[in-house]
Amino acid sequence: FLDVGQGDSAVIETPNGAAIVVDGGGLVGSPTDIGRRVLRPYLRARRIREVTLVVLSHPHPDHFGGLASGTKSAHVRAVWDSALGRKDGVQGAYAAWRRQMEDDHAAMPPEHRFCGEHRVDGVVLHVLAPCPSFSEGRGTNDNSIVFRVTYGSRRILFVGDAEHEEEEDLLRTHAYDLPADVLKVGHHGSRTSSSEAFLAAVTPRVAVISCGVRNRFGHPHETTLDKLARSA
């Protein structure tokens, strides 16, 4: 999990060196290029010249802002990105990143193609939502790509910025797939995420919250921290 301030970014490295980038961070309203400052140096330090997969959880700037510059020096083989950004006509860094991926000939399947289980070098990625596609009339956060990573007996659950509505859907449709050792906490620890019922289903041993110091949103919210403490 990379320190990108008020945003999300993580890199998964498999036993034989395959790399999966989950979001790229991005500081809204700041001249700082978080991809060039954080993600790209990390990939170079780890000598990662090829990224097997990039997962954009949802098209918000604090998740896509650093992807174009962050992955510029690495060849990207595939991208998981819901159609929501294109439907909503998101421009700027998102559109630039999409063009970069097209120029790099990265595979960009529609979401119904990447729902379900996939294996990358012995690691199982199971996409749980939004499947088979994003939900019309629902906010962008509640259309986050949610997926579980399994290696051996260990599990990590990535939920993007999923809030209570998407959490309720997951409890209805994938309750048995939610338990995980590590939870990437939804929406930077907002009080609109991490319901008690959802945390009871996940039962994480470790909870990771990515947010900025003294951010204006009040993340992580005290009620969320209390619920996480009670679920431990």
XYZ file of C-alpha atoms in Angstrom:
232
model
C 0.000 0.000 0.000
C 1.622 3.248 -1.179
C 1.607 6.560 0.675
C -0.300 8.739 -1.792
C -2.048 11.004 0.704
C -5.775 11.514 0.195
C -6.148 8.753 -2.376
C -5.565 5.057 -2.967
C -2.751 3.094 -4.579
C -1.385 -0.400 -4.013
C 0.951 -2.794 -5.809
C 0.603 -6.568 -5.601
C 3.725 -8.576 -6.458
C 3.301 -12.286 -7.151
C 5.903 -14.985 -6.300
C 7.436 -14.975 -9.782
C 7.475 -11.228 -10.259
C 4.163 -10.363 -11.900
C 2.869 -6.955 -10.764
C -0.696 -5.721 -10.308
C -1.321 -2.007 -9.724
C -4.556 -1.099 -7.933
C -5.369 2.599 -8.417
C -2.748 5.317 -8.811
C -3.593 7.991 -6.278
C -3.951 11.640 -7.249
C -4.041 14.902 -5.288
C -7.050 16.939 -6.421
C -6.289 20.640 -6.857
C -2.555 20.154 -6.291
C 0.295 20.621 -8.787
C 1.990 17.542 -7.292
C 1.992 14.601 -9.713
C 1.562 11.712 -7.292
C 2.209 9.127 -9.997
C 5.593 10.614 -10.861
C 6.467 11.204 -7.201
C 5.301 7.927 -5.654
C 4.091 5.174 -7.997
C 6.735 5.417 -10.728
C 9.693 5.521 -8.285
C 8.249 2.530 -6.453
C 7.979 0.474 -9.653
C 11.516 1.460 -10.644
C 12.896 0.619 -7.201
C 11.290 -2.815 -7.441
C 12.616 -3.173 -11.031
C 9.101 -3.649 -12.359
C 9.235 -2.961 -16.097
C 6.013 -4.787 -16.950
C 2.687 -4.469 -15.138
C 0.514 -7.513 -15.706
C -2.672 -5.720 -14.703
C -3.905 -2.277 -13.674
C -7.191 -2.139 -11.753
C -8.947 1.228 -11.527
C -11.544 0.806 -8.783
C -13.629 3.770 -9.994
C -13.105 6.951 -12.051
C -12.385 9.531 -9.316
C -9.236 11.707 -9.498
C -7.763 10.482 -6.196
C -7.672 6.984 -7.723
C -6.817 7.587 -11.411
C -4.797 10.822 -11.190
C -1.401 9.153 -10.895
C -1.892 6.216 -13.237
C -0.733 7.787 -16.512
C 2.557 9.140 -15.153
C 2.993 6.356 -12.601
C 2.993 3.541 -15.158
C 4.652 5.484 -17.976
C 7.969 3.639 -17.725
C 6.377 0.166 -17.519
C 4.555 -1.835 -20.159
C 0.968 -2.518 -19.077
C -0.526 -5.746 -20.374
C -4.155 -5.425 -19.230
C -6.569 -2.987 -17.589
C -9.726 -3.527 -15.577
C -11.843 -0.373 -15.734
C -15.611 -0.214 -15.616
C -17.422 1.643 -18.385
C -18.581 4.287 -15.908
C -15.834 6.813 -16.674
C -16.505 6.680 -20.402
C -20.279 6.829 -19.850
C -19.924 9.935 -17.669
C -17.453 11.515 -20.104
C -14.648 11.890 -17.568
C -11.787 13.830 -19.192
C -8.428 15.131 -17.987
C -6.029 12.616 -16.462
C -8.543 9.792 -16.860
C -8.914 10.269 -20.618
C -5.132 10.737 -20.973
C -4.521 7.471 -19.138
C -7.048 5.592 -21.293
C -5.348 6.914 -24.447
C -1.968 5.878 -23.061
C -3.248 2.357 -22.417
C -4.672 2.151 -25.934
C -1.341 3.336 -27.388
C 0.405 0.702 -25.261
C -1.975 -1.942 -26.691
C -3.123 -2.984 -23.221
C -6.076 -5.370 -23.202
C -9.136 -3.525 -21.849
C -12.018 -6.012 -21.583
C -15.557 -4.901 -20.679
C -16.506 -5.493 -17.051
C -18.634 -8.562 -17.712
C -15.458 -10.225 -19.019
C -13.404 -9.659 -15.865
C -16.129 -10.518 -13.339
C -15.430 -13.813 -11.552
C -12.112 -15.590 -10.917
C -8.752 -15.111 -12.619
C -5.311 -16.581 -11.886
C -2.092 -14.625 -12.105
C 1.041 -16.610 -11.257
C -0.650 -18.703 -8.572
C -2.577 -15.760 -7.140
C -6.383 -15.850 -7.488
C -8.251 -12.613 -8.158
C -12.009 -12.848 -7.689
C -14.013 -9.829 -8.902
C -17.221 -9.580 -6.872
C -18.742 -6.270 -8.018
C -20.126 -4.439 -9.862
C -21.131 -7.480 -11.886
C -22.104 -7.923 -14.635
C -21.900 -4.124 -14.983
C -22.209 -0.878 -13.045
C -25.610 0.047 -11.604
C -27.431 2.910 -13.314
C -28.593 5.644 -10.965
C -26.050 4.733 -8.299
C -23.146 6.930 -7.257
C -19.630 6.340 -8.550
C -18.326 5.180 -5.159
C -21.023 2.507 -4.947
C -19.957 1.234 -8.375
C -16.378 0.546 -7.259
C -14.681 -2.599 -8.526
C -14.523 -4.905 -5.495
C -12.204 -7.897 -5.664
C -10.540 -10.427 -3.389
C -6.930 -11.565 -3.713
C -6.136 -15.085 -2.493
C -2.707 -16.675 -2.143
C -2.507 -19.908 -0.192
C -4.685 -19.434 2.867
C -4.366 -15.632 2.883
C -6.943 -13.209 1.533
C -6.972 -9.462 0.875
C -10.200 -7.619 0.041
C -10.059 -4.424 -2.032
C -13.309 -2.422 -1.987
C -12.342 0.891 -3.595
C -14.666 3.585 -2.248
C -17.673 1.282 -1.827
C -20.245 2.700 0.563
C -23.219 1.177 2.369
C -25.303 0.523 -0.772
C -22.660 -1.593 -2.476
C -21.763 -3.220 0.835
C -25.394 -4.323 1.223
C -25.315 -5.813 -2.285
C -22.143 -7.728 -1.427
C -23.721 -9.081 1.762
C -26.702 -10.318 -0.261
C -24.757 -11.880 -3.124
C -21.235 -12.700 -1.863
C -21.380 -13.035 1.922
C -19.309 -16.250 1.847
C -16.640 -14.637 -0.340
C -16.005 -11.639 1.941
C -13.889 -13.016 4.829
C -10.339 -11.688 4.507
C -7.168 -11.319 6.537
C -6.632 -7.789 5.209
C -9.299 -5.226 4.295
C -8.491 -2.153 2.249
C -11.087 -0.026 4.058
C -13.682 1.625 1.830
C -13.731 5.343 1.047
C -10.699 6.294 3.148
C -12.416 5.429 6.420
C -15.526 7.496 5.767
C -18.564 6.984 8.009
C -20.560 6.158 4.852
C -18.585 2.915 4.498
C -17.650 -0.046 6.704
C -21.022 -0.899 8.199
C -21.032 -3.173 11.235
C -22.686 -5.944 9.221
C -20.066 -5.665 6.489
C -17.150 -5.743 8.934
C -18.712 -8.724 10.705
C -18.745 -10.579 7.367
C -15.152 -9.650 6.455
C -13.645 -10.139 9.955
C -10.275 -8.622 8.967
C -7.152 -9.056 11.079
C -5.637 -5.967 9.453
C -7.475 -2.893 8.148
C -5.674 -0.433 5.857
C -6.950 3.143 5.521
C -5.393 5.446 2.928
C -6.007 9.152 3.546
C -4.228 12.489 3.814
C -2.951 14.106 6.988
C -5.442 16.711 8.271
C -7.635 16.199 5.202
C -10.749 18.366 4.886
C -13.077 15.343 4.799
C -12.342 14.220 8.355
C -11.094 10.802 7.191
C -10.825 8.404 8.863
C -14.042 9.068 10.752
C -14.086 8.304 14.459
C -17.166 6.074 14.162
C -15.412 3.957 11.536
C -12.338 3.561 13.734
C -14.593 2.551 16.633
C -16.353 -0.079 14.495
C -13.021 -1.458 13.307
C -11.773 -1.654 16.897
C -14.906 -3.508 17.983
C -14.630 -5.956 15.077
C -11.037 -6.926 15.941
